[in-house]
Amino acid sequence: MLTSLLSLAIWFALICIVLAMLCCTVRLFVGPAAQDRVLALDTLWMCAMLLILMLGIRFGSLIYFEAAVLIALTGFVSTVALAKFLMRGEVIE
Amino acid sequence: MMKRLFPSLRLSAALLLAWLLLNQSVEPAHLLLGAFLAVATPLLTRSLQPLPHARIRRPLLLVRLLFTSLLEIIRSCFNVSRIILFTRPEGVNSQFIRIPLDLRNPYGLALLSCIINTTPGTVWAEILPGTNDLALHVFDLHDAQWWVDTIKSVYERPLIEIFEG
Amino acid sequence: MTGAENLPAWAAVPVIFLLVLGGGIALIGAIGLMRLPSFYQRIHGPAITVTLGAGCILIASMIHFTALQSRPVIHELLITVFVLMTAPVVSMLIMRAAVYRDLRAQKNTFSAGPDDVYRLPPEEKD
């Protein structure tokens, strides 16, 4: 009983995170401004990290942890670089 | 000697702990490598540090402040979820407000910005140039004065006591 | 295969609760990102995904593996600390980038009025 409930909860969370990634992708393509796309990309990174963690729980394996750490690190660095570029990097007029 | 080898004992301990967590073991080999990293990293990166290390005068108050802000984060998570799901977005009054700060310590300001930004519903924009006023964006603004009072009494006063004391 | 069959009840109940809560909150944050009308409102949507959504799933993962391997597995704390330290920096940088871009687009400097902070152009809704 509890086991089937647990696997149901794992599936629910997985599907929720995939739907969240879909929402982020919609915002990534719709825009309209560049900062919207950067924000959507950052949320997409975060959801990808959560998805990897959920897969780790689903398959009961600790291997996924390293992938989650790497995704969190690269996501932070890339978002900071993009935001810095938006703030300073374009020619004014 | 101790002071030169360990510029900050807290930083060294945090590095050692992070290394052990990353390796998930407390074997002597990992302890040795972690201790080496904990000593070498602060020494090698000391020239990157523009300010002297922070001095925390009241650690217990810091713990209490972090606990308070954790509760506040959870509470405002549910508030923001409720607004996203059940309120028409046109009716939400999102605005910048201006908060005059008394806190000057850079570490205190950094911690204040982290707490405010982690709390859903508020985003720290910047400290306006030339002043010590904070530009804060609030998701659902009802009363600007309430926000000023809350941030000054709940977050800023403990931070002043902790870092400037 | 998953190992979830032999999870004891003291671990399964909080894991179920935290997974449902975390997944739901993560989805709500992304929905906010998708459907709120202006950028300065949208920036508040992902904040709940990052804090409560990620926090719940990380804690659920810790409890799950601790019970599964019958030893404390707490290395998810590293991700928790990392996310808690970086998410505020990211949102502040994106906010400042947006404010500076909007001000630049309008060729206006800071307004010094006491009530309004920035004099931003009227937001176009989409």
mmCIF file with all atom_site columns, C-alpha atoms in Angstrom, chain A residues 8-88:
data_model
loop_
_atom_site.group_PDB
_atom_site.id
_atom_site.type_symbol
_atom_site.label_atom_id
_atom_site.label_alt_id
_atom_site.label_comp_id
_atom_site.label_asym_id
_atom_site.label_entity_id
_atom_site.label_seq_id
_atom_site.pdbx_PDB_ins_code
_atom_site.Cartn_x
_atom_site.Cartn_y
_atom_site.Cartn_z
_atom_site.occupancy
_atom_site.B_iso_or_equiv
_atom_site.pdbx_formal_charge
_atom_site.auth_seq_id
_atom_site.auth_comp_id
_atom_site.auth_asym_id
_atom_site.auth_atom_id
_atom_site.pdbx_PDB_model_num
ATOM 1  C CA . LEU A 1 8  ? 2.814  7.171  -7.270  1.00 0.00 ? 8  LEU A CA 1
ATOM 2  C CA . ALA A 1 9  ? 4.344  10.169 -5.468  1.00 0.00 ? 9  ALA A CA 1
ATOM 3  C CA . ILE A 1 10 ? 7.624  9.717  -7.347  1.00 0.00 ? 10 ILE A CA 1
ATOM 4  C CA . TRP A 1 11 ? 5.763  9.652  -10.659 1.00 0.00 ? 11 TRP A CA 1
ATOM 5  C CA . PHE A 1 12 ? 3.722  12.701 -9.646  1.00 0.00 ? 12 PHE A CA 1
ATOM 6  C CA . ALA A 1 13 ? 6.833  14.718 -8.818  1.00 0.00 ? 13 ALA A CA 1
ATOM 7  C CA . LEU A 1 14 ? 8.578  13.598 -12.025 1.00 0.00 ? 14 LEU A CA 1
ATOM 8  C CA . ILE A 1 15 ? 5.609  14.624 -14.160 1.00 0.00 ? 15 ILE A CA 1
ATOM 9  C CA . CYS A 1 16 ? 5.300  17.943 -12.311 1.00 0.00 ? 16 CYS A CA 1
ATOM 10 C CA . ILE A 1 17 ? 8.948  18.748 -12.974 1.00 0.00 ? 17 ILE A CA 1
ATOM 11 C CA . VAL A 1 18 ? 8.684  17.800 -16.631 1.00 0.00 ? 18 VAL A CA 1
ATOM 12 C CA . LEU A 1 19 ? 5.619  20.062 -16.954 1.00 0.00 ? 19 LEU A CA 1
ATOM 13 C CA . ALA A 1 20 ? 7.559  22.831 -15.206 1.00 0.00 ? 20 ALA A CA 1
ATOM 14 C CA . MET A 1 21 ? 10.352 22.405 -17.750 1.00 0.00 ? 21 MET A CA 1
ATOM 15 C CA . LEU A 1 22 ? 7.767  22.686 -20.512 1.00 0.00 ? 22 LEU A CA 1
ATOM 16 C CA . CYS A 1 23 ? 6.494  25.967 -19.038 1.00 0.00 ? 23 CYS A CA 1
ATOM 17 C CA . CYS A 1 24 ? 10.065 27.283 -18.898 1.00 0.00 ? 24 CYS A CA 1
ATOM 18 C CA . THR A 1 25 ? 10.619 26.258 -22.518 1.00 0.00 ? 25 THR A CA 1
ATOM 19 C CA . VAL A 1 26 ? 7.483  28.127 -23.594 1.00 0.00 ? 26 VAL A CA 1
ATOM 20 C CA . ARG A 1 27 ? 8.763  31.257 -21.834 1.00 0.00 ? 27 ARG A CA 1
ATOM 21 C CA . LEU A 1 28 ? 12.208 30.712 -23.361 1.00 0.00 ? 28 LEU A CA 1
ATOM 22 C CA . PHE A 1 29 ? 10.774 30.784 -26.872 1.00 0.00 ? 29 PHE A CA 1
ATOM 23 C CA . VAL A 1 30 ? 8.115  33.453 -26.313 1.00 0.00 ? 30 VAL A CA 1
ATOM 24 C CA . GLY A 1 31 ? 10.422 35.968 -24.681 1.00 0.00 ? 31 GLY A CA 1
ATOM 25 C CA . PRO A 1 32 ? 9.648  38.832 -25.270 1.00 0.00 ? 32 PRO A CA 1
ATOM 26 C CA . ALA A 1 33 ? 12.728 40.541 -23.839 1.00 0.00 ? 33 ALA A CA 1
ATOM 27 C CA . ALA A 1 34 ? 16.181 39.052 -23.427 1.00 0.00 ? 34 ALA A CA 1
ATOM 28 C CA . GLN A 1 35 ? 15.952 39.091 -19.630 1.00 0.00 ? 35 GLN A CA 1
ATOM 29 C CA . ASP A 1 36 ? 12.841 36.888 -19.806 1.00 0.00 ? 36 ASP A CA 1
ATOM 30 C CA . ARG A 1 37 ? 14.808 34.322 -21.740 1.00 0.00 ? 37 ARG A CA 1
ATOM 31 C CA . VAL A 1 38 ? 17.702 34.397 -19.283 1.00 0.00 ? 38 VAL A CA 1
ATOM 32 C CA . LEU A 1 39 ? 15.279 33.957 -16.381 1.00 0.00 ? 39 LEU A CA 1
ATOM 33 C CA . ALA A 1 40 ? 13.574 31.058 -18.178 1.00 0.00 ? 40 ALA A CA 1
ATOM 34 C CA . LEU A 1 41 ? 16.939 29.440 -18.909 1.00 0.00 ? 41 LEU A CA 1
ATOM 35 C CA . ASP A 1 42 ? 17.950 29.715 -15.260 1.00 0.00 ? 42 ASP A CA 1
ATOM 36 C CA . THR A 1 43 ? 14.707 28.097 -14.126 1.00 0.00 ? 43 THR A CA 1
ATOM 37 C CA . LEU A 1 44 ? 15.208 25.412 -16.753 1.00 0.00 ? 44 LEU A CA 1
ATOM 38 C CA . TRP A 1 45 ? 18.640 24.607 -15.273 1.00 0.00 ? 45 TRP A CA 1
ATOM 39 C CA . MET A 1 46 ? 17.126 24.385 -11.813 1.00 0.00 ? 46 MET A CA 1
ATOM 40 C CA . CYS A 1 47 ? 14.316 22.100 -13.007 1.00 0.00 ? 47 CYS A CA 1
ATOM 41 C CA . ALA A 1 48 ? 16.842 19.916 -14.822 1.00 0.00 ? 48 ALA A CA 1
ATOM 42 C CA . MET A 1 49 ? 18.766 19.532 -11.569 1.00 0.00 ? 49 MET A CA 1
ATOM 43 C CA . LEU A 1 50 ? 15.574 18.555 -9.760  1.00 0.00 ? 50 LEU A CA 1
ATOM 44 C CA . LEU A 1 51 ? 14.719 16.099 -12.543 1.00 0.00 ? 51 LEU A CA 1
ATOM 45 C CA . ILE A 1 52 ? 18.114 14.399 -12.171 1.00 0.00 ? 52 ILE A CA 1
ATOM 46 C CA . LEU A 1 53 ? 17.581 14.169 -8.396  1.00 0.00 ? 53 LEU A CA 1
ATOM 47 C CA . MET A 1 54 ? 14.133 12.667 -8.952  1.00 0.00 ? 54 MET A CA 1
ATOM 48 C CA . LEU A 1 55 ? 15.591 10.100 -11.355 1.00 0.00 ? 55 LEU A CA 1
ATOM 49 C CA . GLY A 1 56 ? 18.096 9.242  -8.638  1.00 0.00 ? 56 GLY A CA 1
ATOM 50 C CA . ILE A 1 57 ? 15.251 8.593  -6.199  1.00 0.00 ? 57 ILE A CA 1
ATOM 51 C CA . ARG A 1 58 ? 13.305 6.666  -8.839  1.00 0.00 ? 58 ARG A CA 1
ATOM 52 C CA . PHE A 1 59 ? 16.165 4.281  -9.625  1.00 0.00 ? 59 PHE A CA 1
ATOM 53 C CA . GLY A 1 60 ? 17.549 4.246  -6.095  1.00 0.00 ? 60 GLY A CA 1
ATOM 54 C CA . SER A 1 61 ? 21.048 5.143  -7.215  1.00 0.00 ? 61 SER A CA 1
ATOM 55 C CA . LEU A 1 62 ? 23.524 7.624  -5.751  1.00 0.00 ? 62 LEU A CA 1
ATOM 56 C CA . ILE A 1 63 ? 25.325 8.090  -9.075  1.00 0.00 ? 63 ILE A CA 1
ATOM 57 C CA . TYR A 1 64 ? 22.910 10.849 -10.087 1.00 0.00 ? 64 TYR A CA 1
ATOM 58 C CA . PHE A 1 65 ? 24.120 13.101 -7.292  1.00 0.00 ? 65 PHE A CA 1
ATOM 59 C CA . GLU A 1 66 ? 27.317 14.054 -9.126  1.00 0.00 ? 66 GLU A CA 1
ATOM 60 C CA . ALA A 1 67 ? 25.341 14.997 -12.223 1.00 0.00 ? 67 ALA A CA 1
ATOM 61 C CA . ALA A 1 68 ? 23.054 17.191 -10.100 1.00 0.00 ? 68 ALA A CA 1
ATOM 62 C CA . VAL A 1 69 ? 26.033 18.998 -8.557  1.00 0.00 ? 69 VAL A CA 1
ATOM 63 C CA . LEU A 1 70 ? 27.518 19.619 -11.988 1.00 0.00 ? 70 LEU A CA 1
ATOM 64 C CA . ILE A 1 71 ? 24.231 20.934 -13.376 1.00 0.00 ? 71 ILE A CA 1
ATOM 65 C CA . ALA A 1 72 ? 23.827 23.295 -10.411 1.00 0.00 ? 72 ALA A CA 1
ATOM 66 C CA . LEU A 1 73 ? 27.383 24.606 -10.877 1.00 0.00 ? 73 LEU A CA 1
ATOM 67 C CA . THR A 1 74 ? 27.236 25.130 -14.648 1.00 0.00 ? 74 THR A CA 1
ATOM 68 C CA . GLY A 1 75 ? 23.761 26.625 -14.400 1.00 0.00 ? 75 GLY A CA 1
ATOM 69 C CA . PHE A 1 76 ? 24.916 29.247 -11.928 1.00 0.00 ? 76 PHE A CA 1
ATOM 70 C CA . VAL A 1 77 ? 28.005 30.174 -13.920 1.00 0.00 ? 77 VAL A CA 1
ATOM 71 C CA . SER A 1 78 ? 26.186 30.439 -17.244 1.00 0.00 ? 78 SER A CA 1
ATOM 72 C CA . THR A 1 79 ? 23.339 32.506 -15.817 1.00 0.00 ? 79 THR A CA 1
ATOM 73 C CA . VAL A 1 80 ? 25.743 34.918 -14.139 1.00 0.00 ? 80 VAL A CA 1
ATOM 74 C CA . ALA A 1 81 ? 27.661 35.308 -17.386 1.00 0.00 ? 81 ALA A CA 1
ATOM 75 C CA . LEU A 1 82 ? 24.471 35.969 -19.365 1.00 0.00 ? 82 LEU A CA 1
ATOM 76 C CA . ALA A 1 83 ? 23.134 38.456 -16.833 1.00 0.00 ? 83 ALA A CA 1
ATOM 77 C CA . LYS A 1 84 ? 26.449 40.309 -16.767 1.00 0.00 ? 84 LYS A CA 1
ATOM 78 C CA . PHE A 1 85 ? 26.400 40.451 -20.541 1.00 0.00 ? 85 PHE A CA 1
ATOM 79 C CA . LEU A 1 86 ? 22.885 41.875 -20.531 1.00 0.00 ? 86 LEU A CA 1
ATOM 80 C CA . MET A 1 87 ? 23.862 44.512 -18.005 1.00 0.00 ? 87 MET A CA 1
ATOM 81 C CA . ARG A 1 88 ? 27.053 45.780 -19.613 1.00 0.00 ? 88 ARG A CA 1
#
